[in-house]
CSV table of C-alpha atoms and ligand atoms in Angstrom, one decimal:
chain,number,residue,atom,x,y,z
N,1,MET,CA,-19.9,17.1,12.8
N,2,ALA,CA,-20.1,16.4,9.0
N,3,ARG,CA,-21.5,13.2,7.7
N,4,HIS,CA,-19.4,11.5,5.0
N,5,THR,CA,-20.4,8.8,2.4
N,6,VAL,CA,-17.7,6.3,1.8
N,7,THR,CA,-17.6,3.5,-0.7
N,8,LEU,CA,-16.8,0.2,1.0
N,9,ILE,CA,-15.4,-2.6,-1.2
N,10,PRO,CA,-15.2,-5.6,1.1
N,11,GLY,CA,-13.1,-7.6,-1.3
N,12,ASP,CA,-12.8,-11.4,-0.9
N,13,GLY,CA,-10.9,-13.9,1.2
N,14,ILE,CA,-10.2,-12.4,4.7
N,15,GLY,CA,-11.4,-9.1,3.3
N,16,VAL,CA,-14.9,-10.0,4.1
N,17,GLU,CA,-14.0,-10.5,7.8
N,18,THR,CA,-11.5,-7.6,8.2
N,19,SER,CA,-14.0,-5.2,6.4
N,20,ALA,CA,-16.8,-6.1,8.8
N,21,ALA,CA,-14.5,-5.6,11.8
N,22,MET,CA,-13.4,-2.2,10.4
N,23,GLN,CA,-17.0,-1.1,9.9
N,24,ARG,CA,-17.8,-1.9,13.6
N,25,VAL,CA,-14.8,0.1,14.8
N,26,VAL,CA,-15.5,3.1,12.6
N,27,GLU,CA,-19.1,3.1,13.6
N,28,ALA,CA,-18.0,3.3,17.3
N,29,CYS,CA,-15.3,5.9,16.9
N,30,GLY,CA,-17.5,9.0,16.7
N,31,ALA,CA,-17.3,9.8,13.0
N,32,GLU,CA,-20.5,9.8,11.0
N,33,ILE,CA,-20.0,7.6,8.0
N,34,ASP,CA,-22.6,6.3,5.6
N,35,TRP,CA,-21.4,3.3,3.7
N,36,GLU,CA,-22.1,2.6,0.1
N,37,ILE,CA,-21.2,-1.0,-0.5
N,38,ALA,CA,-19.7,-1.9,-3.9
N,39,GLU,CA,-18.3,-5.3,-5.0
N,40,ALA,CA,-15.2,-6.3,-6.9
N,41,GLY,CA,-13.3,-9.6,-7.3
N,42,ALA,CA,-13.6,-13.0,-8.8
N,43,HIS,CA,-17.1,-13.5,-7.4
N,44,CYS,CA,-18.3,-10.6,-9.6
N,45,LEU,CA,-17.3,-12.5,-12.8
N,46,GLU,CA,-20.3,-14.7,-12.5
N,47,THR,CA,-22.8,-12.0,-11.8
N,48,GLU,CA,-21.4,-9.0,-13.7
N,49,GLY,CA,-19.1,-10.6,-16.2
N,50,THR,CA,-16.1,-8.6,-14.9
N,51,PRO,CA,-14.1,-8.6,-11.7
N,52,LEU,CA,-14.3,-4.8,-11.6
N,53,PRO,CA,-17.9,-3.7,-12.4
N,54,ASP,CA,-18.4,-0.1,-13.8
N,55,SER,CA,-20.9,0.5,-11.0
N,56,THR,CA,-18.0,0.0,-8.4
N,57,ILE,CA,-15.8,2.5,-10.2
N,58,GLU,CA,-18.8,4.9,-10.4
N,59,ALA,CA,-19.4,4.5,-6.7
N,60,VAL,CA,-15.8,5.5,-5.9
N,61,LYS,CA,-16.0,8.4,-8.3
N,62,ARG,CA,-19.3,9.6,-6.7
N,63,ASN,CA,-18.0,9.5,-3.1
N,64,LYS,CA,-14.3,10.3,-3.9
N,65,VAL,CA,-13.2,8.2,-0.9
N,66,ALA,CA,-13.3,4.4,-0.6
N,67,ILE,CA,-12.0,1.7,1.7
N,68,LYS,CA,-11.4,-1.7,0.4
N,69,GLY,CA,-10.5,-5.2,1.6
N,70,PRO,CA,-8.0,-7.3,-0.4
N,71,ILE,CA,-8.9,-9.0,-3.6
N,72,THR,CA,-7.5,-12.3,-4.8
N,73,THR,CA,-5.6,-12.2,-8.1
N,74,PRO,CA,-5.5,-15.8,-9.4
N,75,VAL,CA,-2.0,-16.6,-10.7
N,76,GLY,CA,-1.5,-17.5,-14.4
N,77,THR,CA,-5.2,-17.3,-15.5
N,78,GLY,CA,-5.2,-14.1,-17.6
N,79,PHE,CA,-7.3,-12.5,-14.8
N,80,ARG,CA,-5.7,-9.0,-14.5
N,81,SER,CA,-5.3,-7.6,-11.0
N,82,VAL,CA,-8.4,-5.6,-9.9
N,83,ASN,CA,-6.1,-3.6,-7.7
N,84,VAL,CA,-3.9,-2.5,-10.6
N,85,ALA,CA,-7.0,-1.7,-12.7
N,86,LEU,CA,-8.6,0.3,-10.0
N,87,ARG,CA,-5.4,2.4,-9.4
N,88,LYS,CA,-5.1,3.0,-13.1
N,89,THR,CA,-8.7,3.9,-13.8
N,90,LEU,CA,-8.9,6.3,-10.8
N,91,GLY,CA,-5.5,7.8,-11.3
N,92,LEU,CA,-4.3,6.7,-7.9
N,93,TYR,CA,-0.7,7.5,-8.5
N,94,VAL,CA,0.5,7.4,-4.9
N,95,CYS,CA,0.7,4.4,-2.6
N,96,LEU,CA,1.2,5.6,0.9
N,97,ARG,CA,2.2,3.2,3.6
N,98,PRO,CA,3.2,4.4,7.1
N,99,VAL,CA,5.2,1.9,9.1
N,100,VAL,CA,5.1,2.5,12.8
N,101,SER,CA,6.1,0.3,15.8
N,102,LEU,CA,3.2,-0.9,17.9
N,103,PRO,CA,4.0,-1.9,21.5
N,104,GLY,CA,3.3,-5.6,22.1
N,105,ALA,CA,3.0,-6.4,18.3
N,106,GLY,CA,6.1,-8.6,18.3
N,107,GLY,CA,8.1,-6.2,16.0
N,108,ARG,CA,11.9,-6.5,15.8
N,109,TYR,CA,12.2,-2.9,16.7
N,110,ASP,CA,10.2,-0.6,18.9
N,111,ASN,CA,11.4,2.7,17.3
N,112,VAL,CA,10.3,2.4,13.7
N,113,ASP,CA,8.4,5.5,12.3
N,114,LEU,CA,8.7,5.9,8.6
N,115,VAL,CA,6.5,6.4,5.6
N,116,ILE,CA,6.8,4.5,2.4
N,117,VAL,CA,5.7,6.4,-0.7
N,118,ARG,CA,5.4,4.1,-3.7
N,119,GLU,CA,4.7,5.1,-7.3
N,120,ASN,CA,1.5,3.3,-8.3
N,121,SER,CA,1.1,3.6,-12.0
N,122,GLU,CA,4.0,2.3,-14.0
N,123,ASP,CA,7.3,0.3,-13.7
N,124,LEU,CA,6.9,-3.5,-14.1
N,125,TYR,CA,3.4,-3.1,-12.8
N,126,ALA,CA,2.3,-1.3,-16.0
N,127,GLY,CA,1.2,-4.7,-17.3
N,128,VAL,CA,3.1,-4.3,-20.6
N,129,GLU,CA,4.1,-7.9,-21.3
N,130,PHE,CA,4.8,-10.2,-24.2
N,131,GLU,CA,4.2,-14.0,-23.8
N,132,GLU,CA,7.2,-16.2,-24.7
N,133,GLY,CA,7.0,-17.3,-28.4
N,134,SER,CA,4.5,-14.5,-29.3
N,135,GLU,CA,4.9,-12.3,-32.3
N,136,GLY,CA,5.3,-9.3,-30.1
N,137,ALA,CA,8.1,-11.0,-28.1
N,138,ARG,CA,9.8,-12.0,-31.4
N,139,LYS,CA,9.6,-8.4,-32.8
N,140,LEU,CA,10.9,-6.9,-29.6
N,141,ILE,CA,13.8,-9.4,-29.5
N,142,ASP,CA,14.7,-8.5,-33.1
N,143,LEU,CA,14.4,-4.8,-32.3
N,144,CYS,CA,16.7,-5.0,-29.3
N,145,ALA,CA,19.3,-6.9,-31.4
N,146,LYS,CA,19.0,-4.4,-34.3
N,147,GLU,CA,19.3,-1.4,-32.0
N,148,GLY,CA,22.2,-2.9,-30.1
N,149,ALA,CA,20.2,-2.7,-26.9
N,150,GLY,CA,21.1,-6.2,-25.9
N,151,THR,CA,20.5,-9.9,-26.6
N,152,ILE,CA,17.4,-11.6,-25.3
N,153,ARG,CA,17.0,-15.4,-25.5
N,154,PRO,CA,14.3,-16.3,-28.1
N,155,ASP,CA,12.3,-18.4,-25.6
N,156,SER,CA,11.9,-15.4,-23.2
N,157,GLY,CA,8.7,-13.9,-21.8
N,158,ILE,CA,9.2,-10.2,-21.5
N,159,SER,CA,7.8,-7.6,-19.1
N,160,VAL,CA,8.5,-4.0,-19.9
N,161,LYS,CA,9.6,-1.6,-17.2
N,162,PRO,CA,8.6,2.0,-18.2
N,163,ILE,CA,9.6,4.8,-15.8
N,164,SER,CA,8.6,8.3,-16.9
N,165,VAL,CA,9.8,11.7,-16.0
N,166,THR,CA,6.2,12.8,-15.3
N,167,ALA,CA,5.3,10.0,-12.9
N,168,SER,CA,8.7,10.2,-11.2
N,169,GLN,CA,8.3,14.0,-10.7
N,170,ASP,CA,4.7,13.5,-9.3
N,171,ILE,CA,5.7,10.8,-6.8
N,172,VAL,CA,8.9,12.5,-5.6
N,173,ARG,CA,7.1,15.8,-5.2
N,174,TYR,CA,4.3,14.1,-3.3
N,175,ALA,CA,7.0,12.6,-0.9
N,176,PHE,CA,8.5,16.0,-0.3
N,177,GLU,CA,5.1,17.7,0.2
N,178,TYR,CA,4.1,14.9,2.6
N,179,ALA,CA,7.3,15.4,4.5
N,180,LEU,CA,6.7,19.2,4.8
N,181,LYS,CA,3.1,18.8,5.8
N,182,HIS,CA,3.9,16.2,8.5
N,183,GLY,CA,7.0,17.7,9.9
N,184,ARG,CA,9.3,15.0,8.5
N,185,LYS,CA,13.0,15.8,8.0
N,186,LYS,CA,14.3,13.7,5.2
N,187,VAL,CA,13.3,11.9,2.0
N,188,THR,CA,15.3,8.9,0.7
N,189,ALA,CA,14.9,7.7,-2.9
N,190,ALA,CA,15.6,4.0,-3.5
N,191,HIS,CA,16.6,2.7,-6.9
N,192,LYS,CA,18.9,0.5,-8.9
N,193,ALA,CA,20.3,3.3,-11.1
N,194,ASN,CA,23.7,1.6,-11.3
N,195,ILE,CA,22.2,-1.2,-13.4
N,196,MET,CA,19.0,0.1,-15.0
N,197,LYS,CA,20.3,3.5,-16.3
N,198,TYR,CA,17.4,4.5,-18.4
N,199,SER,CA,14.6,3.6,-16.0
N,200,ASP,CA,15.9,3.8,-12.4
N,201,GLY,CA,18.6,6.2,-13.6
N,202,LEU,CA,15.9,8.5,-14.8
N,203,PHE,CA,14.0,8.1,-11.5
N,204,LEU,CA,17.1,9.1,-9.5
N,205,ARG,CA,17.9,12.0,-11.8
N,206,VAL,CA,14.4,13.4,-11.4
N,207,ALA,CA,14.4,12.8,-7.6
N,208,ARG,CA,17.6,14.9,-7.3
N,209,GLU,CA,16.1,17.7,-9.4
N,210,VAL,CA,12.9,17.8,-7.4
N,211,ALA,CA,14.9,17.6,-4.1
N,212,LYS,CA,16.6,20.9,-5.1
N,213,GLU,CA,13.2,22.7,-4.9
N,214,TYR,CA,13.1,21.6,-1.2
N,215,GLU,CA,16.7,22.3,-0.2
N,216,GLY,CA,17.0,23.8,3.3
N,217,ARG,CA,13.5,22.5,4.2
N,218,VAL,CA,13.7,18.8,3.7
N,219,ASP,CA,16.9,16.8,3.4
N,220,PHE,CA,17.4,14.3,0.6
N,221,ASP,CA,19.5,11.2,0.1
N,222,ASP,CA,19.4,8.1,-2.0
N,223,ARG,CA,20.1,4.4,-1.6
N,224,ILE,CA,20.5,1.5,-4.0
N,225,ILE,CA,17.5,-0.7,-3.3
N,226,ASP,CA,19.5,-3.8,-2.1
N,227,ALA,CA,21.5,-1.6,0.3
N,228,PHE,CA,18.2,0.0,1.4
N,229,CYS,CA,16.8,-3.4,2.3
N,230,MET,CA,19.9,-4.3,4.3
N,231,ASN,CA,19.9,-0.9,6.1
N,232,MET,CA,16.2,-1.3,6.9
N,233,VAL,CA,16.8,-4.6,8.6
N,234,THR,CA,19.8,-3.4,10.6
N,235,ASP,CA,18.7,0.1,11.5
N,236,PRO,CA,15.2,1.3,10.3
N,237,SER,CA,15.4,4.4,12.5
N,238,GLN,CA,17.7,6.1,9.8
N,239,PHE,CA,14.7,6.4,7.4
N,240,ASP,CA,12.0,9.0,7.6
N,241,VAL,CA,10.1,9.2,4.3
N,242,ALA,CA,11.2,6.8,1.5
N,243,VAL,CA,10.1,7.1,-2.1
N,244,PHE,CA,10.3,4.2,-4.6
N,245,PRO,CA,9.3,3.2,-8.1
N,246,ASN,CA,6.4,0.8,-8.0
N,247,LEU,CA,8.0,-2.7,-7.7
N,248,TYR,CA,10.7,-1.8,-5.1
N,249,GLY,CA,8.0,0.1,-3.1
N,250,ASP,CA,5.9,-3.0,-3.0
N,251,ILE,CA,8.7,-5.2,-1.8
N,252,ALA,CA,10.0,-2.6,0.7
N,253,SER,CA,6.6,-2.1,2.3
N,254,ASP,CA,6.2,-5.8,3.1
N,255,LEU,CA,9.8,-5.8,4.4
N,256,ALA,CA,9.0,-2.8,6.6
N,257,ALA,CA,5.8,-4.4,7.8
N,258,GLY,CA,7.7,-7.5,8.8
N,259,LEU,CA,9.9,-5.3,11.1
N,260,VAL,CA,7.0,-4.0,13.1
N,261,GLY,CA,4.7,-7.0,13.5
N,262,GLY,CA,3.8,-8.2,10.0
N,263,LEU,CA,1.1,-7.7,7.4
N,264,GLY,CA,-1.7,-8.0,10.0
N,265,ILE,CA,-0.9,-4.4,11.2
N,266,ALA,CA,0.3,-2.6,8.1
N,267,PRO,CA,-2.2,0.0,6.8
N,268,GLY,CA,-2.1,1.9,3.4
N,269,ALA,CA,-3.7,4.2,1.0
N,270,ASN,CA,-3.9,4.8,-2.7
N,271,ILE,CA,-4.2,8.5,-3.4
N,272,GLY,CA,-4.8,10.4,-6.6
N,273,LYS,CA,-5.5,14.0,-7.4
N,274,GLU,CA,-9.3,13.4,-7.2
N,275,TYR,CA,-9.9,10.1,-5.4
N,276,ALA,CA,-8.5,8.1,-2.5
N,277,VAL,CA,-8.8,4.4,-1.8
N,278,PHE,CA,-7.7,3.1,1.6
N,279,GLU,CA,-6.6,-0.5,2.0
N,280,ALA,CA,-4.3,-2.7,4.1
N,281,VAL,CA,-1.0,-3.8,2.6
N,282,HIS,CA,-1.9,-7.5,3.0
N,283,GLY,CA,-3.7,-9.7,0.5
N,284,SER,CA,-6.7,-12.0,0.8
N,285,ALA,CA,-4.8,-14.7,2.8
N,286,PRO,CA,-6.7,-17.7,1.3
N,287,ASN,CA,-4.9,-19.9,3.8
N,288,ILE,CA,-6.9,-18.5,6.8
N,289,ALA,CA,-10.0,-17.0,5.0
N,290,GLY,CA,-13.4,-17.8,6.4
N,291,GLN,CA,-11.9,-19.0,9.7
N,292,ASN,CA,-12.3,-15.9,11.8
N,293,LYS,CA,-8.5,-15.8,12.3
N,294,ALA,CA,-7.6,-12.7,10.4
N,295,ASN,CA,-6.0,-9.7,12.1
N,296,PRO,CA,-8.2,-6.7,11.1
N,297,THR,CA,-5.7,-4.1,12.6
N,298,ALA,CA,-4.3,-3.2,9.2
N,299,GLU,CA,-7.7,-2.4,7.7
N,300,ILE,CA,-8.7,-0.6,10.9
N,301,LEU,CA,-5.6,1.5,10.8
N,302,SER,CA,-6.3,2.1,7.1
N,303,ALA,CA,-9.7,3.4,8.2
N,304,ALA,CA,-7.9,5.8,10.6
N,305,MET,CA,-5.9,7.1,7.7
N,306,MET,CA,-9.2,7.6,5.8
N,307,LEU,CA,-10.6,9.5,8.7
N,308,ASP,CA,-7.6,11.8,8.7
N,309,HIS,CA,-8.1,12.3,5.0
N,310,LEU,CA,-11.8,13.2,5.7
N,311,GLY,CA,-10.7,15.7,8.4
N,312,GLU,CA,-12.0,13.5,11.2
N,313,LEU,CA,-8.7,13.8,13.1
N,314,GLU,CA,-10.1,13.1,16.6
N,315,ALA,CA,-12.0,10.0,15.5
N,316,ALA,CA,-8.8,8.7,13.8
N,317,ALA,CA,-6.8,9.4,16.9
N,318,ARG,CA,-9.3,7.6,19.1
N,319,ILE,CA,-9.0,4.5,16.9
N,320,ARG,CA,-5.1,4.6,17.1
N,321,ARG,CA,-5.3,5.1,20.9
N,322,ALA,CA,-7.6,2.1,21.2
N,323,VAL,CA,-5.4,-0.1,19.0
N,324,THR,CA,-2.3,0.9,21.0
N,325,GLU,CA,-4.0,0.1,24.2
N,326,VAL,CA,-5.2,-3.4,23.2
N,327,TYR,CA,-1.7,-4.3,21.8
N,328,ALA,CA,0.1,-2.9,24.9
N,329,ALA,CA,-2.3,-4.9,27.2
N,330,GLY,CA,-1.4,-8.1,25.2
N,331,GLU,CA,-4.5,-10.0,26.4
N,332,CYS,CA,-6.5,-10.3,23.2
N,333,LEU,CA,-4.3,-10.6,20.1
N,334,THR,CA,-4.8,-12.6,16.9
N,335,GLY,CA,-2.7,-15.6,16.0
N,336,ASP,CA,-0.3,-13.8,13.6
N,337,ILE,CA,0.9,-11.6,16.5
N,338,ARG,CA,0.8,-14.5,19.0
N,339,ASN,CA,3.3,-16.3,16.7
N,340,LEU,CA,5.6,-13.3,16.7
N,341,THR,CA,5.5,-12.6,20.4
N,342,GLY,CA,5.8,-16.3,21.4
N,343,SER,CA,3.0,-15.7,23.9
N,344,ASP,CA,1.3,-18.8,25.3
N,345,LYS,CA,-2.0,-17.1,25.6
N,346,PRO,CA,-4.7,-18.5,23.2
N,347,ALA,CA,-5.1,-16.6,20.0
N,348,ALA,CA,-8.1,-14.2,19.8
N,349,SER,CA,-10.4,-14.5,16.9
N,350,CYS,CA,-11.0,-11.6,14.5
N,351,THR,CA,-14.3,-11.0,16.3
N,352,GLU,CA,-12.8,-11.2,19.9
N,353,PHE,CA,-10.0,-8.8,19.0
N,354,THR,CA,-12.6,-6.4,17.5
N,355,ASP,CA,-14.7,-6.7,20.7
N,356,ALA,CA,-11.6,-5.7,22.7
N,357,LEU,CA,-11.0,-2.7,20.5
N,358,LEU,CA,-14.7,-1.6,21.0
N,359,THR,CA,-14.3,-1.9,24.7
N,360,ALA,CA,-11.1,0.3,24.6
N,361,LEU,CA,-12.9,2.8,22.4
N,362,ALA,CA,-15.9,3.0,24.8
N,363,LYS,CA,-13.6,4.2,27.7
Z,401,NAD,P1,-1.3,-12.3,1.8
Z,401,NAD,O1,-1.0,-11.0,2.3
Z,401,NAD,O2,-2.7,-12.6,1.4
Z,401,NAD,O3,-0.8,-13.4,2.8
Z,401,NAD,C1,0.6,-13.6,3.2
Z,401,NAD,C2,0.7,-14.3,4.5
Z,401,NAD,O4,0.3,-13.3,5.5
Z,401,NAD,C3,-0.2,-15.5,4.7
Z,401,NAD,O5,0.4,-16.4,5.5
Z,401,NAD,C4,-1.4,-14.9,5.4
Z,401,NAD,O6,-2.2,-15.8,6.2
Z,401,NAD,C5,-0.8,-13.8,6.3
Z,401,NAD,N1,-1.7,-12.6,6.5
Z,401,NAD,C6,-2.0,-11.7,5.6
Z,401,NAD,N2,-2.8,-10.8,6.1
Z,401,NAD,C7,-3.1,-11.2,7.3
Z,401,NAD,C8,-4.0,-10.7,8.4
Z,401,NAD,N3,-4.7,-9.6,8.2
Z,401,NAD,N4,-4.1,-11.5,9.5
Z,401,NAD,C9,-3.4,-12.6,9.7
Z,401,NAD,N5,-2.5,-13.1,8.8
Z,401,NAD,C10,-2.4,-12.4,7.6
Z,401,NAD,O7,-0.4,-12.5,0.5
Z,401,NAD,P2,-0.4,-13.6,-0.7
Z,401,NAD,O8,-0.7,-15.0,-0.1
Z,401,NAD,O9,0.8,-13.4,-1.5
Z,401,NAD,O10,-1.7,-13.2,-1.6
Z,401,NAD,C11,-3.0,-13.8,-1.5
Z,401,NAD,C12,-3.8,-13.1,-2.6
Z,401,NAD,O11,-4.1,-11.8,-2.3
Z,401,NAD,C13,-3.2,-13.1,-4.0
Z,401,NAD,O12,-4.2,-13.4,-4.9
Z,401,NAD,C14,-2.7,-11.7,-4.2
Z,401,NAD,O13,-2.7,-11.3,-5.5
Z,401,NAD,C15,-3.8,-10.9,-3.4
Z,401,NAD,N6,-3.3,-9.6,-2.9
Z,401,NAD,C16,-4.2,-8.6,-2.9
Z,401,NAD,C17,-3.9,-7.4,-2.4
Z,401,NAD,C18,-4.9,-6.3,-2.4
Z,401,NAD,O14,-6.1,-6.6,-2.7
Z,401,NAD,N7,-4.6,-5.1,-2.1
Z,401,NAD,C19,-2.6,-7.2,-1.9
Z,401,NAD,C20,-1.7,-8.2,-1.9
Z,401,NAD,C21,-2.1,-9.5,-2.4
């Protein structure tokens, strides 16, 4: 069996706890992983002068594969999101989020099995913004009036929503290739092309063009994002692979996670042409950080995705089997899942849940 070196960025908040749990499980699953620990987050500001040290980026580039815990983005401080910076710097243009029902996880449906493919590099996440009252905002407001593009109130802050042909082609093609590789039948593109003709309209047009290349092999349809959300809540089984511009994909993946047991069990990956960084959908959960209450399942299932990516399919399958077994038994589950299932059993700590997983893995 090959040894792999993986960069581990534990992150902050509950990331410290979920990353430690994930490491224990991966070490017990049969794959041979050497970890190179790298730091990112607010705590690096004091030591390194930046929340995303160059040494961390270099470590991901060196090993090509990383797994990270969540990182807090303080609101309204001018502190840019480390996650967005990492995705941009490493060209991680795909955010991949499988959403699968887990027995005993308190989900609203037991038949969800879909994959969210979210564009990761542009849209309102591009970080192109003008503060209200700034010269840039004033110039843009004047330009819009002059060009007849529309009236913007002078006291507006403005975030720009760029959607390019190139990035839309890349993400839609990734969704179709993923569908082909994994035996999936249909790709659905979600958008608001009826209102934002030049951004979402472009995305839909490109999606339809790319879909033609796969005609007869993978079906295609599209949904307006608000209808998509309603359809997800009423009947998620109608979706197979769904592809989104950045912001809608972010919202839809939390919505989808909510249908199957919440953020505690939702894994994900950021994938580029050269590098891949695996991470849970959830954030740093400051409200429960440091209390040994976090559910590490999402990061552990993200590690299973990482093992698939490394070709360690059997090790990944063992982790998924152990997770399914612990959830189906229902004896040792963390508080987030207890709250959903309404069980009167005491909530397991992050450590106790991880111990139960290790027992299941050892069988
Ligand atoms: P969050 O995901 O951290 O928390 C939302 C809710 O879900 C909270 O009630 C939390 O306790 C619960 N929760 C989340 N993960 C859980 C888990 N594993 N086990 C049990 N409960 C869990 O979202 P937020 O509060 O909006 O964000 C907190 C911080 O995390 C923000 O600074 C945000 O920017 C950051 N964030 C980081 C990432 C990332 O690093 N990839 C992703 C999302 C948010």
